[in-house]
mmCIF file of C-alpha atoms in Angstrom:
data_model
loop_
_atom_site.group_PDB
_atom_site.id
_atom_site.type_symbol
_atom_site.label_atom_id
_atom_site.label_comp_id
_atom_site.label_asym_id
_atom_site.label_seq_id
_atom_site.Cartn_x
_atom_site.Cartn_y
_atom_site.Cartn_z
ATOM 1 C CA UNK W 16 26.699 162.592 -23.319
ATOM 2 C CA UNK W 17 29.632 164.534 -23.638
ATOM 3 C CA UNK W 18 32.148 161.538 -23.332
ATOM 4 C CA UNK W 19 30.037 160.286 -26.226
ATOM 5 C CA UNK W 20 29.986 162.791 -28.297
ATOM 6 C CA UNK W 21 33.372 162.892 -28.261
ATOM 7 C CA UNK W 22 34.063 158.976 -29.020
ATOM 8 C CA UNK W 23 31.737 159.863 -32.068
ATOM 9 C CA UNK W 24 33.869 162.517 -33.373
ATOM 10 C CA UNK W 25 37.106 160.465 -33.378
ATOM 11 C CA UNK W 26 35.241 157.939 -34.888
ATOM 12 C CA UNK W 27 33.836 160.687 -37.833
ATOM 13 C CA UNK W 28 30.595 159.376 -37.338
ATOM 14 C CA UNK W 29 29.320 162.866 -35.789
ATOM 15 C CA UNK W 30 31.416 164.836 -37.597
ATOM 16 C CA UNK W 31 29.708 163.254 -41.540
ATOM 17 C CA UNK W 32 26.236 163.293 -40.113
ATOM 18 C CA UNK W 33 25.578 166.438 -38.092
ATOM 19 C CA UNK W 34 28.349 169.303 -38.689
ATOM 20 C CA UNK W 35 30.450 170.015 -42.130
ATOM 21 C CA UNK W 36 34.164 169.181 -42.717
ATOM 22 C CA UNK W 37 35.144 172.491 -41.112
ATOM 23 C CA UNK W 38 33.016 172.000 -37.609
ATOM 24 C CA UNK W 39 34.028 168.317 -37.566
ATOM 25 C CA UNK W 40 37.961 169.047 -37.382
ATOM 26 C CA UNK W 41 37.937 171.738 -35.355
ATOM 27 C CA UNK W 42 35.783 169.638 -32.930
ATOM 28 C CA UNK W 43 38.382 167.392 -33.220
ATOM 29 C CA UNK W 44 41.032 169.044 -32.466
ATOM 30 C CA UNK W 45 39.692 170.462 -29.429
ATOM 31 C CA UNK W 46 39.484 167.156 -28.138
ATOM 32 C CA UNK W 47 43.111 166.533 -28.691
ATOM 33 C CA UNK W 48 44.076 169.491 -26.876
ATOM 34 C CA UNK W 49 41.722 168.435 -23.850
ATOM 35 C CA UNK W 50 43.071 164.967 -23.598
ATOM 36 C CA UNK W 51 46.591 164.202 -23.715
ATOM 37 C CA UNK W 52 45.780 160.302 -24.173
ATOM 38 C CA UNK W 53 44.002 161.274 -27.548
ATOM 39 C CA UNK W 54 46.311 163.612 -28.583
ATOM 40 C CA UNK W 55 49.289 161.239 -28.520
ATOM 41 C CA UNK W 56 47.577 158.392 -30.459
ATOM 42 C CA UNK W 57 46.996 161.121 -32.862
ATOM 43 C CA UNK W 58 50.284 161.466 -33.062
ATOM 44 C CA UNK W 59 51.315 157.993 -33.875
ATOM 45 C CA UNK W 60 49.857 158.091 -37.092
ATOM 46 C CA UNK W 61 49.568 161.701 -37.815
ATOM 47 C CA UNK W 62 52.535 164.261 -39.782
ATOM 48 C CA UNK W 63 55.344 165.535 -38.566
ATOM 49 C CA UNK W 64 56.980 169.104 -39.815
ATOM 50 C CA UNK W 65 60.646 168.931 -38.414
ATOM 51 C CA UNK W 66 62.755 172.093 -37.785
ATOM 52 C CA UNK W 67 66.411 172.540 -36.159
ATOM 53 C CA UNK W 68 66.949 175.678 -34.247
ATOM 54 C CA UNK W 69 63.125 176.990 -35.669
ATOM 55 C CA UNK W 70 64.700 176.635 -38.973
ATOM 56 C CA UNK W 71 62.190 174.396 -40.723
ATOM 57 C CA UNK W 72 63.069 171.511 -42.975
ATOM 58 C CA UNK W 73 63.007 172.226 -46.668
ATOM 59 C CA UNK W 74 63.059 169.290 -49.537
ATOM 60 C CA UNK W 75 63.244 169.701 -53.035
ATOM 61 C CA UNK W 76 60.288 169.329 -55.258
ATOM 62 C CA UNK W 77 59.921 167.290 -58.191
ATOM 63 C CA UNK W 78 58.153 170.201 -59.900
ATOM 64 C CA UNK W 79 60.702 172.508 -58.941
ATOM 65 C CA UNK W 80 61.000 174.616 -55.889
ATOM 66 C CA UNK W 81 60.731 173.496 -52.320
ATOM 67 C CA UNK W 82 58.232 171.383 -50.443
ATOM 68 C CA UNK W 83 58.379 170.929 -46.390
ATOM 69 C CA UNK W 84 58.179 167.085 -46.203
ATOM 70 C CA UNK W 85 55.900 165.459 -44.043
ATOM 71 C CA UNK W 86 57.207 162.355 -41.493
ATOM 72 C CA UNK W 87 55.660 159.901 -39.761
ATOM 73 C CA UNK W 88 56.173 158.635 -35.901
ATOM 74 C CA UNK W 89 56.890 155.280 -37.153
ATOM 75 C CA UNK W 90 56.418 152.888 -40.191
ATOM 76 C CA UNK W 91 52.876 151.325 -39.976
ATOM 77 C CA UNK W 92 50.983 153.224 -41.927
ATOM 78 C CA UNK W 93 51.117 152.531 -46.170
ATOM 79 C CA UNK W 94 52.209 156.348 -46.849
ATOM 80 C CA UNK W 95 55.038 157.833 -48.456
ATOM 81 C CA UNK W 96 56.553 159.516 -45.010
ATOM 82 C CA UNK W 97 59.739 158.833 -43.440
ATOM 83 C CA UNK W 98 59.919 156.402 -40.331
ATOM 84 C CA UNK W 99 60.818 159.100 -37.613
ATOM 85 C CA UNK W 100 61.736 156.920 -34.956
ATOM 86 C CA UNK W 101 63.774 154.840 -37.085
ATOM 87 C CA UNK W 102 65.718 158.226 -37.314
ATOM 88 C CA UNK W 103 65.934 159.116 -34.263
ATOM 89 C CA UNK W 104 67.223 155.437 -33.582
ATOM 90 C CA UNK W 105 69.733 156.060 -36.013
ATOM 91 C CA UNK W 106 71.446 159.036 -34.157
ATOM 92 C CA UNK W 107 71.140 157.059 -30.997
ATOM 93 C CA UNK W 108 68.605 159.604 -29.996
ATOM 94 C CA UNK W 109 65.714 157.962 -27.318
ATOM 95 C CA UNK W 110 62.020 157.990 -29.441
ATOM 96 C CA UNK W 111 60.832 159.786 -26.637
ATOM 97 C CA UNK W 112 61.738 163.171 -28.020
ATOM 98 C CA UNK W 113 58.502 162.697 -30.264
ATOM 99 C CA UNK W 114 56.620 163.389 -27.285
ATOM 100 C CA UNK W 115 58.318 166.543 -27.777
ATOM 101 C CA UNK W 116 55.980 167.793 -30.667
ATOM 102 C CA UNK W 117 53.683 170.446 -30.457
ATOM 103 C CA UNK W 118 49.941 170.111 -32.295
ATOM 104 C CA UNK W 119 49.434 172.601 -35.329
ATOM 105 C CA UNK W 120 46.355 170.997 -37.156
ATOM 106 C CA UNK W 121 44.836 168.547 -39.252
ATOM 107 C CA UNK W 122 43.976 167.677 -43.049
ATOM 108 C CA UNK W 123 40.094 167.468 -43.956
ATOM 109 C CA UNK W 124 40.987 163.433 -43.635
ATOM 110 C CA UNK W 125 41.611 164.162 -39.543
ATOM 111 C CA UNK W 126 45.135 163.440 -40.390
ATOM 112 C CA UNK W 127 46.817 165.293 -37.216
ATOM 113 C CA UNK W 128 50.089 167.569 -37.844
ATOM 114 C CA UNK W 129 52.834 168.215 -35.439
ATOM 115 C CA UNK W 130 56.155 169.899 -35.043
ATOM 116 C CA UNK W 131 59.141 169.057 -33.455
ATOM 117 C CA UNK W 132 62.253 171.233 -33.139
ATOM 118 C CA UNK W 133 65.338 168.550 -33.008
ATOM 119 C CA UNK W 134 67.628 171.714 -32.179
ATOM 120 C CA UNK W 135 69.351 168.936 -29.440
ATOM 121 C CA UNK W 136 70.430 166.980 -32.252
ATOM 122 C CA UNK W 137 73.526 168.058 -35.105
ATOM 123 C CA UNK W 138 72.128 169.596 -37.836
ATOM 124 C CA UNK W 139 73.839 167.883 -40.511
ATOM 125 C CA UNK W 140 73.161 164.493 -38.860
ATOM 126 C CA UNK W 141 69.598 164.664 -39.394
ATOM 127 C CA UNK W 142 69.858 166.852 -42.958
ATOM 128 C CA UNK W 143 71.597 163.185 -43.994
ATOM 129 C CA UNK W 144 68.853 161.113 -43.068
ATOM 130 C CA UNK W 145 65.994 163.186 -44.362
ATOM 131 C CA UNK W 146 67.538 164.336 -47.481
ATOM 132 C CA UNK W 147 67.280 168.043 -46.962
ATOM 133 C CA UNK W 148 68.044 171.385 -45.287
ATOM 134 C CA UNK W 149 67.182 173.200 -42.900
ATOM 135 C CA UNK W 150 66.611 176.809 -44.302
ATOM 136 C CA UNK W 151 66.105 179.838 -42.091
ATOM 137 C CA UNK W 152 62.409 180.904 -41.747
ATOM 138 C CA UNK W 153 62.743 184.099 -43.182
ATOM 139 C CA UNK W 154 64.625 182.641 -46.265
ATOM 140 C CA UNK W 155 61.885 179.915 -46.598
ATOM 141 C CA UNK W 156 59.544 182.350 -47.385
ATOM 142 C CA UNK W 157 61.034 183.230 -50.833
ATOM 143 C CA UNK W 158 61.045 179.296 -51.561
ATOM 144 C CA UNK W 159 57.949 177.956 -50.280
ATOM 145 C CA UNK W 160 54.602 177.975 -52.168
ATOM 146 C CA UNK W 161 51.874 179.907 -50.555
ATOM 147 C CA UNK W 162 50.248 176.721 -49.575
ATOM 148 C CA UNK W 163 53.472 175.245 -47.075
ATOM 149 C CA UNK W 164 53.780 178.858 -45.555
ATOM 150 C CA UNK W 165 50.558 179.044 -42.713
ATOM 151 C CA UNK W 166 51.240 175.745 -41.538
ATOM 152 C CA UNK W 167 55.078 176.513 -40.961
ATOM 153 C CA UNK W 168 54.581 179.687 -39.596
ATOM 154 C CA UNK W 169 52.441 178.849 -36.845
ATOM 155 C CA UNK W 170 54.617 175.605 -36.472
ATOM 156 C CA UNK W 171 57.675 177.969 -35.773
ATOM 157 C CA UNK W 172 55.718 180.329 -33.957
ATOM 158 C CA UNK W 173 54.452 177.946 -31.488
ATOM 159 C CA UNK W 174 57.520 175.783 -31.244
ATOM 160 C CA UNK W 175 59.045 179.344 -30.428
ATOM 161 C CA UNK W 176 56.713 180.217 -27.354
ATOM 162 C CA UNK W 177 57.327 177.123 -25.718
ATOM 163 C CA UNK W 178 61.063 177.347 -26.027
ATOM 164 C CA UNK W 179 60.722 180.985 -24.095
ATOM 165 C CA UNK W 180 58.309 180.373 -21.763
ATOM 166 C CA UNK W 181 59.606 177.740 -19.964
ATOM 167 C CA UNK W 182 58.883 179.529 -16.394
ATOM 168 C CA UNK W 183 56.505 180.698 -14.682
ATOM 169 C CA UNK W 184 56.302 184.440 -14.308
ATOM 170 C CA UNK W 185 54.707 184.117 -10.608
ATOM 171 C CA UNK W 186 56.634 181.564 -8.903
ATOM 172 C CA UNK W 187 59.407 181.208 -11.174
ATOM 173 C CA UNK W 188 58.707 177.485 -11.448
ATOM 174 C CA UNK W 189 58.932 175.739 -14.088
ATOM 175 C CA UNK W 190 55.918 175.121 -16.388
ATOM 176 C CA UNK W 191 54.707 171.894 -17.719
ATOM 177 C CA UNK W 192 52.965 171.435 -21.295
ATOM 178 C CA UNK W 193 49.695 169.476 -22.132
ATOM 179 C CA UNK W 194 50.528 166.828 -25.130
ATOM 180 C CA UNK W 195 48.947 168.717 -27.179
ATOM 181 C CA UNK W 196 51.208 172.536 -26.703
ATOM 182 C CA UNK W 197 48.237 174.199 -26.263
ATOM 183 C CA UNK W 198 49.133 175.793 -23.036
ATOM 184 C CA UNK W 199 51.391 175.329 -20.122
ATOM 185 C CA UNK W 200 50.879 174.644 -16.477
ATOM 186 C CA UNK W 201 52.400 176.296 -13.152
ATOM 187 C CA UNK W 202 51.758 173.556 -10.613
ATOM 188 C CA UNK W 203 53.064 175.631 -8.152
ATOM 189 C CA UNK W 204 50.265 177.967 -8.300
ATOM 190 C CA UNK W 205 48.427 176.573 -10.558
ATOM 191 C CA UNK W 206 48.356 179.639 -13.570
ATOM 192 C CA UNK W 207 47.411 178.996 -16.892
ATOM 193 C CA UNK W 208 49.655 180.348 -19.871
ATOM 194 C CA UNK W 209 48.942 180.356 -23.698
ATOM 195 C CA UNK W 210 50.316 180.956 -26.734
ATOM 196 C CA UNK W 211 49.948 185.007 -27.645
ATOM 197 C CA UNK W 212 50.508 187.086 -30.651
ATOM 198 C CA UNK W 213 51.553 190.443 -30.433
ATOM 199 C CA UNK W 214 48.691 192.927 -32.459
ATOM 200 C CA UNK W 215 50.076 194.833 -35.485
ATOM 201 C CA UNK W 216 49.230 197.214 -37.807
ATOM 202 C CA UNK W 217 50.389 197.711 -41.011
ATOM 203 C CA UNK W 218 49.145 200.926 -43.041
ATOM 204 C CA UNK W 219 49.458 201.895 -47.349
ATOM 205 C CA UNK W 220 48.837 205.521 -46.617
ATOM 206 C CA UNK W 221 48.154 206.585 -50.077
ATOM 207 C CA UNK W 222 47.269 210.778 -50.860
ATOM 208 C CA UNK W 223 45.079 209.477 -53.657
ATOM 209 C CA UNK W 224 47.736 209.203 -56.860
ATOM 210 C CA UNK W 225 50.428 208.021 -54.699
ATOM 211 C CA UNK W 226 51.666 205.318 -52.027
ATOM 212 C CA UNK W 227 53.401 206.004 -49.597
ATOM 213 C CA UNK W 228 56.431 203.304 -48.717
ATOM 214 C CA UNK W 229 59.084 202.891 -46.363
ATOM 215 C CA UNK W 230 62.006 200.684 -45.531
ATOM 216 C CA UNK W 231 63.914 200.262 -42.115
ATOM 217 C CA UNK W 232 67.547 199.653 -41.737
ATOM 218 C CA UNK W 233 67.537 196.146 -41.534
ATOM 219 C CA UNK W 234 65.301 195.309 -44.519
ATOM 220 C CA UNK W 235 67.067 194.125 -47.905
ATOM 221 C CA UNK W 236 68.771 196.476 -50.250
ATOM 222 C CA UNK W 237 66.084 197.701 -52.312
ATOM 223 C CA UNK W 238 62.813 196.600 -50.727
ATOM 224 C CA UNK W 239 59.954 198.875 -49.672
ATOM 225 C CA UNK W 240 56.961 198.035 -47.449
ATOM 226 C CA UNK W 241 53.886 199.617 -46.052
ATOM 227 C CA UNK W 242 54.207 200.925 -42.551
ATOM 228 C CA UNK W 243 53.897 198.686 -39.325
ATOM 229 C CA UNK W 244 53.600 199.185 -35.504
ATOM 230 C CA UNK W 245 52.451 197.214 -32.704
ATOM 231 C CA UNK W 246 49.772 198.640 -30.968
ATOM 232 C CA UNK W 247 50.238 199.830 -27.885
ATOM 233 C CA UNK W 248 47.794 199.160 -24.410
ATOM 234 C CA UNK W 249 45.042 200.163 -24.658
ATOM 235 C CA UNK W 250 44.318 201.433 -28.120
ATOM 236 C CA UNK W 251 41.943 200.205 -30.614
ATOM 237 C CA UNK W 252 42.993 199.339 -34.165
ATOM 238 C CA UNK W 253 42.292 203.175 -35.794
ATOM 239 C CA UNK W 254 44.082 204.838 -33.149
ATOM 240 C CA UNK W 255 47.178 203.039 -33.917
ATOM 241 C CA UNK W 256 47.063 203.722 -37.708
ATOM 242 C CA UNK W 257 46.285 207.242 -37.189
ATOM 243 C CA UNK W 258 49.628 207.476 -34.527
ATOM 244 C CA UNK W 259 52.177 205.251 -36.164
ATOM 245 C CA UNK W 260 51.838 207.092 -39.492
ATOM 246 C CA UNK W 261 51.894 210.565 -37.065
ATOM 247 C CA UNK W 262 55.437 208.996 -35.618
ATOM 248 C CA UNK W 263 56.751 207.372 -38.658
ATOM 249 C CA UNK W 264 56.339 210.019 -41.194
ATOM 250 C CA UNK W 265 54.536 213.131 -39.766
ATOM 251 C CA UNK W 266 51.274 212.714 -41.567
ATOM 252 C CA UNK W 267 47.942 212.852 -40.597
ATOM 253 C CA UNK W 268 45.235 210.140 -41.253
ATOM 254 C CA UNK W 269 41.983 211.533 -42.751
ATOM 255 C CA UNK W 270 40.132 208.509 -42.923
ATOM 256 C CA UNK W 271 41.262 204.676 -43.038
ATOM 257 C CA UNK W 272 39.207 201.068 -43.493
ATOM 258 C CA UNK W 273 40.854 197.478 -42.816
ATOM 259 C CA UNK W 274 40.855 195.249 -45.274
ATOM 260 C CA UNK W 275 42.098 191.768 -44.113
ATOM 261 C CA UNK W 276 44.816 189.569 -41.465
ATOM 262 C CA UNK W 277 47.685 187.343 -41.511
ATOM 263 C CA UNK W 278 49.794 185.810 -39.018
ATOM 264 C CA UNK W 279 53.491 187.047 -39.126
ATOM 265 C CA UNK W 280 55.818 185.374 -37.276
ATOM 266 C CA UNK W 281 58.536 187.484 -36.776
ATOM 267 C CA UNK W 282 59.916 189.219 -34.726
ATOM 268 C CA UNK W 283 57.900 187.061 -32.295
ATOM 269 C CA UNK W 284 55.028 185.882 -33.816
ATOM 270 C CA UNK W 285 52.427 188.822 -34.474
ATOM 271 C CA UNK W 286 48.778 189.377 -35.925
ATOM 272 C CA UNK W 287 48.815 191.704 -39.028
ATOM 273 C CA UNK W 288 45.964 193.446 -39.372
ATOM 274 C CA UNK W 289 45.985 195.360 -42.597
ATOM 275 C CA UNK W 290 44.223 198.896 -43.103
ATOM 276 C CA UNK W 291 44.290 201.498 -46.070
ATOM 277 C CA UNK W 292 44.533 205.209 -44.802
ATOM 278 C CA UNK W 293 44.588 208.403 -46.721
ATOM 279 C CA UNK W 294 46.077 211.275 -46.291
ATOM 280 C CA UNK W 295 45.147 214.929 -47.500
ATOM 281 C CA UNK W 296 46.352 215.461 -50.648
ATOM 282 C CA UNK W 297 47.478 219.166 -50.214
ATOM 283 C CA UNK W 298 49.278 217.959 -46.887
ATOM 284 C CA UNK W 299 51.939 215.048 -48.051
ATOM 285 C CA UNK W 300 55.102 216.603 -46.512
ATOM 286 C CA UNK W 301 57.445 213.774 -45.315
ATOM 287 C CA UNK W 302 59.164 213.965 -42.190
ATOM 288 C CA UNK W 303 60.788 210.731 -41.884
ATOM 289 C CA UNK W 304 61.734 209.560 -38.214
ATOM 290 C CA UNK W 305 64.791 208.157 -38.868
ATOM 291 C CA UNK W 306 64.824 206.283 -34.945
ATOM 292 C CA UNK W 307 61.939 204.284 -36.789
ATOM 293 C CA UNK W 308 62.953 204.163 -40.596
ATOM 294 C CA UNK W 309 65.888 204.816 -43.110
ATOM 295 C CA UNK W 310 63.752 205.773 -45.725
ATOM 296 C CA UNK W 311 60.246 206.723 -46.775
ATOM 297 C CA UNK W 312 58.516 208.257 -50.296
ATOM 298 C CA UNK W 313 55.561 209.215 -52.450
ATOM 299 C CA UNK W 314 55.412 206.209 -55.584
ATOM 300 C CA UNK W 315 53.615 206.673 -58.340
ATOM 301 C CA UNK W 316 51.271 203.648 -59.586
ATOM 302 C CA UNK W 317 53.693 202.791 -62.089
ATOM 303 C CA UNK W 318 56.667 202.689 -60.247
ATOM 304 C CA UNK W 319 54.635 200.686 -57.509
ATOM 305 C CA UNK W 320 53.328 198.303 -60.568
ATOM 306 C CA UNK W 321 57.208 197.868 -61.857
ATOM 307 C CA UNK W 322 58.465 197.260 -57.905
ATOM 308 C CA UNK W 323 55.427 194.423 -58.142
ATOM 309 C CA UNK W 324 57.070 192.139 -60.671
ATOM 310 C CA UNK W 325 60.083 191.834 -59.305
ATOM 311 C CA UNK W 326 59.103 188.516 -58.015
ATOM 312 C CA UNK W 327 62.198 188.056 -56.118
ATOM 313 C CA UNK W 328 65.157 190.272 -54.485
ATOM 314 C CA UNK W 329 66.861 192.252 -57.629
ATOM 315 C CA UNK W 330 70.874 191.063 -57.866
ATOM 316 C CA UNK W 331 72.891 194.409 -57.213
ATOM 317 C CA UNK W 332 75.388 195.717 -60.034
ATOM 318 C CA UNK W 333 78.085 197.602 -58.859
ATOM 319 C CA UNK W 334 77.632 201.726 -59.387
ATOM 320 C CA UNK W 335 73.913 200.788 -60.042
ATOM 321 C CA UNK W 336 71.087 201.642 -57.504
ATOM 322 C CA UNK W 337 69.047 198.819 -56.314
ATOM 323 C CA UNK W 338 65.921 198.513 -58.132
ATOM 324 C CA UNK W 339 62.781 199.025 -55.684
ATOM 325 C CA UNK W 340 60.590 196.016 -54.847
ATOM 326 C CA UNK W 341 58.368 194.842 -52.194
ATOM 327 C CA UNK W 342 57.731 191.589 -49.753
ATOM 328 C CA UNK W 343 56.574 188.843 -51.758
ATOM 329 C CA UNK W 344 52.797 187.563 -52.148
ATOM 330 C CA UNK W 345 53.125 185.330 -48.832
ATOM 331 C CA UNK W 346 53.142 188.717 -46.923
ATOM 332 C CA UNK W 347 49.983 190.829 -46.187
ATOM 333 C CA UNK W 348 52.261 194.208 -47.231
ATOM 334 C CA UNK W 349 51.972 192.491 -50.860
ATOM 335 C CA UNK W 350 48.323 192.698 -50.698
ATOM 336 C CA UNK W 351 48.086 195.709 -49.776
ATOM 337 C CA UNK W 352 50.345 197.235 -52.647
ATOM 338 C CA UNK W 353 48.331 195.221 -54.749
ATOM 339 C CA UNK W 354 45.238 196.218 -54.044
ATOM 340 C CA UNK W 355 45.868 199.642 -54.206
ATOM 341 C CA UNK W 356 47.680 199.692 -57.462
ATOM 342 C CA UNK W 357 44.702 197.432 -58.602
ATOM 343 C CA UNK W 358 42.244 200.718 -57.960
ATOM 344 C CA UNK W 359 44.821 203.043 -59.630
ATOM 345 C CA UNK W 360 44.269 204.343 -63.242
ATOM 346 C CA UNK W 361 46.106 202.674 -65.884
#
């Protein structure tokens, strides 16, 4: 029954009559990460998101902007994708680095998408025959639409994993993928290892008429964020709110509620989880720990509503300070902001 059920969900047949859209796809796409047969077939006619290096490839739009271009394995189908072998033939490069790509989804048609990484190959070689760049993740992120981001992002992510965790941390053998990238394999011992993401939290402490934001050394000139930590072993989501803020800034959480997720992935691929904490108002003292951050302060709902449409990084004058703003929409630390200068009085 199983084996049958499972014919009838390639086919669609189970998928239109018993479940919705939703149930149908992810039914399917368990099967192609159970069986690698299925899962390359997939492949054949499915898309493919390229990157060099994890740097994904960008095109530009008609409409203005950037799109990431979807390929194709090879020229049968009737769509408007590029021939992928055909490339790879091109740069006298064996087809059999398709095999290569990793399984990130699939449209609501069960059109599968892939990744590959072609890192082996010269950049500039395959920019030439795709007609586009390959742009930096974290650059990409001020040029996509919201709507390319998710799908890149876990792309990167997972193409990431399996580039550093090749061995196994047992034996020290060398692990072997399933088609799909789902997981690796130790046949030495026989362990199982799967894609993780590291949990995060990231806090708008707020003493009722205020934010509070922060920046660390490394982020752009100008830009302010909420605060972030992973959470260490052990703890539960409050109890790393209530000591990140403690070691970031020297405040103490009165209360706190979570308000929504998002994949990040940098440094390493991590799982946002996004909380609102306050902070008693007759206590706001800020004791910055400057191991952590370079910078933290109190802003006012107007200053928070100015740093909000800047929509992208403010050009510096010279002898002028850098205007604040904050990480774009495509980040949870812009919904946050939001949300809270949303509530604020106007």
């Amino acid at each position: 029954m199983q084996r049958f059920n499972r014919v009838l969900l390639r086919t669609g047949i189970l998928g239109s009559r018993l479940y919705s859209s939703y149930v149908s796809r992810m039914r399917y796409l368990f099967t192609l990460k159970e069986e690698d047969e299925a899962c390359r077939k997939a492949m054949d006619s499915g898309s493919i998101y390229l990157f060099h290096k994890l740097a994904p490839l960008l095109q530009k739009a008609e409409y203005g902007g950037y799109t990431t271009p979807a390929m194709q394995a090879s020229g049968t189908l009737a769509r408007k994708m590029t021939d992928l072998k055909g490339i790879l033939g091109k740069l006298g490069q064996n087809e059999d680095l398709l095999q290569e790509s990793i399984l990130i989804g699939c449209s609501e048609s069960h059109v599968t998408q892939f990744a590959l990484d072609l890192g082996v190959l010269e950049k500039e070689s395959v920019e030439s025959q795709v007609t586009g760049k390959f742009v930096e993740l974290r650059k990409a992120f001020f040029l996509l639409n919201g709507h390319d981001l998710p799908l890149i992002s876990q792309s990167q992510a997972l193409l990431r994993w399996h580039q550093t965790h090749r061995y196994c941390s047992e034996s020290g053998q060398l692990t072997q993928r399933n088609q799909a990238g789902s997981k690796r394999l130790c046949h030495a011992n026989g362990a199982i290892y799967y894609p993780q993401m590291a949990p995060v939290v990231i806090t708008l402490v707020s003493d009722g008429s205020r934010c509070l934001l922060a920046r660390q050394a490394s982020f752009a000139k100008g830009m302010y964020s909420a605060l972030a930590g992973f959470c260490d072993v052990g703890e539960t989501v409050e109890e790393t709110v209530h000591r990140e803020v403690a070691e970031e800034v020297g405040l103490e959480v009165e209360s706190l509620w979570y308000t929504g997720s998002q994949h990040w992935p940098f440094p390493n691929s991590s799982l946002m989880m996004a909380c609102h904490a306050t902070v008693n108002p007759g206590q706001t003292q800020i004791s910055v720990n400057s191991v952590e951050l370079e910078d933290a302060r109190w802003f006012s709902a107007g200053e928070v509503r100015e740093a909000l449409e800047r929509k992208r990084p403010p050009r510096e004058r010279a002898g002028r300070a850098t205007p604040v703003w904050v990480p774009p929409r495509t980040a949870i630390a812009n919904q946050l902001i939001r949300e809270w200068a949303n509530q604020q009085p106007k």
